[in-house]
Coordinates of N, CA and C in Angstrom, one line a residue:
M1 N 72.2 62.9 -77.3 CA 71.8 61.9 -78.2 C 73.0 61.5 -79.1
D2 N 72.9 60.2 -79.4 CA 74.1 59.7 -80.2 C 73.3 58.8 -81.4
V3 N 73.7 59.1 -82.7 CA 73.1 58.5 -83.8 C 74.2 57.7 -84.5
D4 N 73.8 56.5 -84.9 CA 74.8 55.6 -85.7 C 75.1 56.3 -87.1
S5 N 76.2 55.8 -87.7 CA 76.6 56.4 -88.9 C 75.6 56.1 -90.1
N6 N 74.7 54.9 -90.0 CA 73.7 54.6 -91.0 C 72.5 55.3 -90.7
K7 N 72.3 56.1 -89.6 CA 71.1 56.8 -89.2 C 70.0 55.7 -89.0
Q8 N 70.4 54.4 -88.5 CA 69.4 53.4 -88.3 C 69.0 53.3 -86.8
K9 N 69.9 53.7 -85.9 CA 69.6 53.7 -84.5 C 70.1 54.8 -83.8
A10 N 69.4 55.4 -82.8 CA 69.9 56.5 -82.0 C 69.4 56.2 -80.6
V11 N 70.1 56.8 -79.5 CA 69.7 56.7 -78.2 C 69.8 58.1 -77.6
L12 N 68.7 58.4 -76.8 CA 68.6 59.7 -76.3 C 68.5 59.7 -74.8
F13 N 69.3 60.4 -74.1 CA 69.4 60.4 -72.6 C 68.7 61.7 -72.2
A14 N 67.7 61.5 -71.3 CA 67.0 62.8 -70.9 C 66.8 62.7 -69.2
Y15 N 67.3 63.9 -68.7 CA 67.3 64.0 -67.3 C 66.5 65.2 -66.8
T16 N 65.6 65.1 -65.9 CA 65.0 66.2 -65.2 C 65.4 66.3 -63.8
L17 N 66.3 67.3 -63.6 CA 66.8 67.5 -62.2 C 65.9 68.2 -61.3
H18 N 65.6 69.4 -61.5 CA 64.8 70.2 -60.6 C 63.5 70.9 -61.5
P19 N 62.5 70.0 -61.7 CA 61.4 70.7 -62.5 C 60.8 71.8 -61.8
R20 N 60.3 72.7 -62.6 CA 59.6 73.9 -61.9 C 58.1 73.8 -62.0
Y21 N 57.5 74.1 -60.9 CA 56.0 73.9 -60.9 C 55.2 74.6 -61.9
G22 N 54.4 74.0 -62.7 CA 53.5 74.7 -63.7 C 54.1 75.0 -64.9
T23 N 55.4 74.5 -65.2 CA 56.0 74.8 -66.4 C 55.6 73.9 -67.6
N24 N 55.3 74.5 -68.6 CA 54.9 73.8 -69.9 C 56.2 73.6 -70.7
W25 N 56.7 72.5 -70.6 CA 57.9 72.1 -71.4 C 57.6 71.9 -72.9
V26 N 58.6 72.4 -73.6 CA 58.5 72.2 -75.1 C 59.1 70.9 -75.5
P27 N 58.7 70.4 -76.6 CA 59.2 69.1 -77.0 C 60.7 69.2 -77.4
V28 N 61.6 68.2 -77.2 CA 62.9 68.2 -77.5 C 63.0 67.7 -79.0
K29 N 63.7 68.5 -79.8 CA 63.8 68.3 -81.3 C 65.1 67.6 -81.4
L30 N 64.9 66.4 -82.1 CA 66.2 65.5 -82.3 C 67.0 66.0 -83.5
Q31 N 68.2 65.5 -83.7 CA 69.2 66.0 -84.7 C 69.8 64.7 -85.2
G32 N 70.2 64.8 -86.5 CA 71.0 63.7 -87.0 C 70.3 62.5 -87.6
L33 N 68.9 62.4 -87.6 CA 68.2 61.4 -88.2 C 68.0 61.5 -89.6
D34 N 67.6 60.5 -90.4 CA 67.2 60.6 -91.8 C 65.7 61.0 -91.8
A35 N 65.5 62.1 -92.4 CA 64.2 62.7 -92.4 C 63.1 61.7 -93.2
S36 N 63.6 60.9 -94.1 CA 62.8 60.1 -94.9 C 62.4 58.7 -94.3
K37 N 63.2 58.4 -93.2 CA 62.9 57.0 -92.6 C 61.9 57.1 -91.5
T38 N 61.3 56.1 -91.2 CA 60.2 55.8 -90.2 C 61.0 55.2 -88.9
Y39 N 60.9 55.9 -87.8 CA 61.5 55.4 -86.6 C 60.5 55.0 -85.5
T40 N 60.8 54.0 -84.7 CA 60.1 53.6 -83.6 C 60.7 54.1 -82.3
V41 N 59.9 54.8 -81.5 CA 60.5 55.4 -80.2 C 60.1 54.4 -79.0
K42 N 61.1 54.1 -78.2 CA 60.8 53.2 -77.1 C 61.8 53.6 -75.9
E43 N 61.1 53.7 -74.8 CA 61.8 54.0 -73.6 C 62.3 52.5 -73.1
T44 N 63.6 52.5 -72.7 CA 64.2 51.3 -72.4 C 64.6 51.1 -70.8
N45 N 64.6 52.2 -70.1 CA 65.0 52.1 -68.8 C 63.8 52.0 -67.7
L46 N 62.8 51.2 -68.0 CA 61.8 51.1 -67.2 C 61.9 49.8 -66.3
Y47 N 61.4 50.0 -65.1 CA 61.3 48.8 -64.2 C 60.3 47.9 -64.7
P48 N 60.5 46.6 -64.4 CA 59.5 45.6 -64.9 C 58.1 45.9 -64.4
G49 N 57.1 45.9 -65.3 CA 55.7 46.2 -65.0 C 55.4 47.7 -64.9
A50 N 56.4 48.5 -65.1 CA 56.2 50.1 -65.0 C 55.7 50.5 -66.4
N51 N 55.0 51.5 -66.4 CA 54.5 52.2 -67.7 C 55.3 53.4 -68.0
S52 N 55.6 53.7 -69.2 CA 56.4 54.9 -69.7 C 55.5 56.1 -69.4
T53 N 56.2 57.1 -69.0 CA 55.5 58.5 -69.0 C 55.8 59.2 -70.3
V54 N 56.5 58.7 -71.2 CA 56.7 59.3 -72.5 C 55.6 59.1 -73.6
P55 N 54.8 60.1 -73.8 CA 53.7 59.8 -74.7 C 54.0 59.2 -76.0
E56 N 55.2 59.3 -76.5 CA 55.3 58.8 -77.8 C 56.1 57.4 -77.8
N57 N 56.0 56.8 -76.6 CA 56.6 55.6 -76.3 C 55.9 54.4 -77.1
N58 N 56.7 53.6 -77.8 CA 56.2 52.5 -78.7 C 55.3 52.9 -79.9
K59 N 55.6 54.2 -80.4 CA 54.9 54.7 -81.6 C 56.0 55.0 -82.7
Q60 N 55.5 55.2 -83.9 CA 56.4 55.4 -84.9 C 56.1 56.8 -85.5
F61 N 57.3 57.3 -86.0 CA 57.3 58.8 -86.5 C 58.4 58.9 -87.5
T62 N 58.1 59.8 -88.5 CA 59.1 60.0 -89.5 C 60.3 60.8 -88.8
G63 N 61.5 60.6 -89.5 CA 62.7 61.4 -89.0 C 62.4 62.8 -89.1
D64 N 61.7 63.4 -90.1 CA 61.4 64.7 -90.3 C 60.5 65.1 -89.1
Y65 N 59.5 64.4 -88.7 CA 58.5 64.8 -87.5 C 59.6 64.8 -86.3
L66 N 60.4 63.9 -86.1 CA 61.1 63.9 -84.7 C 62.2 65.2 -84.8
M67 N 62.5 65.5 -86.0 CA 63.5 66.6 -86.1 C 62.9 68.0 -86.0
T68 N 61.7 68.1 -86.4 CA 60.9 69.4 -86.5 C 59.9 69.6 -85.4
I69 N 59.3 68.6 -84.9 CA 58.2 68.6 -83.9 C 58.9 68.2 -82.5
G70 N 59.5 67.0 -82.5 CA 60.2 66.5 -81.3 C 59.3 65.5 -80.5
L71 N 60.1 65.1 -79.3 CA 59.4 64.3 -78.4 C 59.2 65.1 -77.1
N72 N 58.1 64.6 -76.3 CA 57.7 65.3 -75.1 C 58.4 64.3 -74.0
I73 N 59.5 64.6 -73.6 CA 60.2 63.7 -72.6 C 60.4 64.4 -71.3
S74 N 60.1 65.7 -71.0 CA 60.3 66.3 -69.8 C 59.3 65.7 -68.8
Q75 N 59.9 65.5 -67.5 CA 59.0 64.9 -66.6 C 58.7 66.0 -65.5
S76 N 57.7 65.7 -64.6 CA 57.4 66.6 -63.5 C 58.0 66.3 -62.1
Q77 N 58.6 65.1 -62.0 CA 59.2 64.7 -60.8 C 60.7 65.0 -60.9
A78 N 61.4 65.4 -59.7 CA 62.8 65.7 -59.6 C 63.5 64.4 -59.7
A79 N 64.8 64.5 -60.2 CA 65.7 63.4 -60.5 C 65.1 62.2 -61.2
A80 N 64.4 62.5 -62.3 CA 63.7 61.5 -63.2 C 64.7 61.4 -64.4
S81 N 64.7 60.3 -65.1 CA 65.5 60.2 -66.2 C 64.7 59.3 -67.2
A82 N 65.2 59.3 -68.5 CA 64.4 58.5 -69.5 C 65.7 58.1 -70.6
V83 N 65.7 56.9 -70.9 CA 66.6 56.5 -72.0 C 65.7 56.0 -73.2
I84 N 65.8 56.8 -74.2 CA 64.9 56.5 -75.4 C 65.8 55.9 -76.5
E85 N 65.2 54.8 -77.0 CA 65.9 54.1 -78.2 C 65.1 54.5 -79.4
I86 N 65.7 55.0 -80.4 CA 65.0 55.3 -81.7 C 65.5 54.4 -82.7
T87 N 64.8 53.6 -83.3 CA 65.1 52.7 -84.3 C 64.3 52.8 -85.7
A88 N 65.2 52.9 -86.7 CA 64.5 53.0 -88.1 C 63.9 51.6 -88.4
K89 N 62.7 51.8 -89.1 CA 62.1 50.6 -89.7 C 62.8 50.2 -90.9
L90 N 63.1 49.0 -91.1 CA 63.8 48.5 -92.3 C 62.8 48.4 -93.4
T91 N 63.3 49.0 -94.5 CA 62.6 48.9 -95.7 C 63.1 47.7 -96.6
V92 N 62.3 47.3 -97.7 CA 62.7 46.2 -98.5 C 64.1 46.7 -99.2
A93 N 64.0 48.0 -99.6 CA 65.3 48.4 -100.3 C 66.5 48.4 -99.4
H94 N 66.3 48.7 -98.2 CA 67.4 48.8 -97.3 C 67.9 47.4 -97.0
H95 N 66.9 46.5 -96.9 CA 67.3 45.0 -96.5 C 68.1 44.5 -97.7
Y96 N 67.6 44.7 -98.9 CA 68.3 44.3 -100.2 C 69.7 44.8 -100.2
K97 N 69.9 46.1 -100.0 CA 71.2 46.7 -99.9 C 72.2 46.1 -98.9
E98 N 71.6 45.8 -97.7 CA 72.5 45.2 -96.7 C 72.9 43.8 -97.1
C99 N 71.9 43.0 -97.6 CA 72.2 41.6 -98.0 C 73.2 41.6 -99.2
S100 N 73.1 42.6 -100.1 CA 74.0 42.6 -101.3 C 75.4 42.9 -100.8
A101 N 75.5 43.8 -99.9 CA 76.8 44.2 -99.3 C 77.5 43.1 -98.7
L102 N 76.7 42.2 -97.9 CA 77.3 41.0 -97.2 C 77.8 40.0 -98.2
F103 N 77.0 39.9 -99.2 CA 77.3 38.9 -100.3 C 78.6 39.3 -101.0
I104 N 78.7 40.6 -101.3 CA 79.9 41.1 -102.0 C 81.1 40.9 -101.1
R105 N 81.2 41.2 -99.9 CA 82.1 41.0 -99.0 C 82.6 39.6 -98.8
S106 N 81.6 38.6 -98.9 CA 81.9 37.2 -98.7 C 82.6 36.6 -99.8
K107 N 82.7 37.3 -101.0 CA 83.4 36.6 -102.2 C 84.9 36.7 -102.0

């Protein structure tokens, strides 16, 4: 998993090479997010018209939830992969801070 320095975006690469029959996989706990931010989870490597097998796809969770509970991304078929984009929801305070920084730099 790779997280940007502002903890606004992250990408998670998950691979299932040889799944075991009947294995109950534990969720993958993420690291490096901001516990107080709300993130949207989206699987990005889907074929057109295909549905995600990731139960958390297109849902929102706090950084705290993602780091303590995690995501259920393991799959039952061999040689499966998932690329998950995790994007923080912009708050009014964050948007104001970004705009202020741009204004100060442009002077």
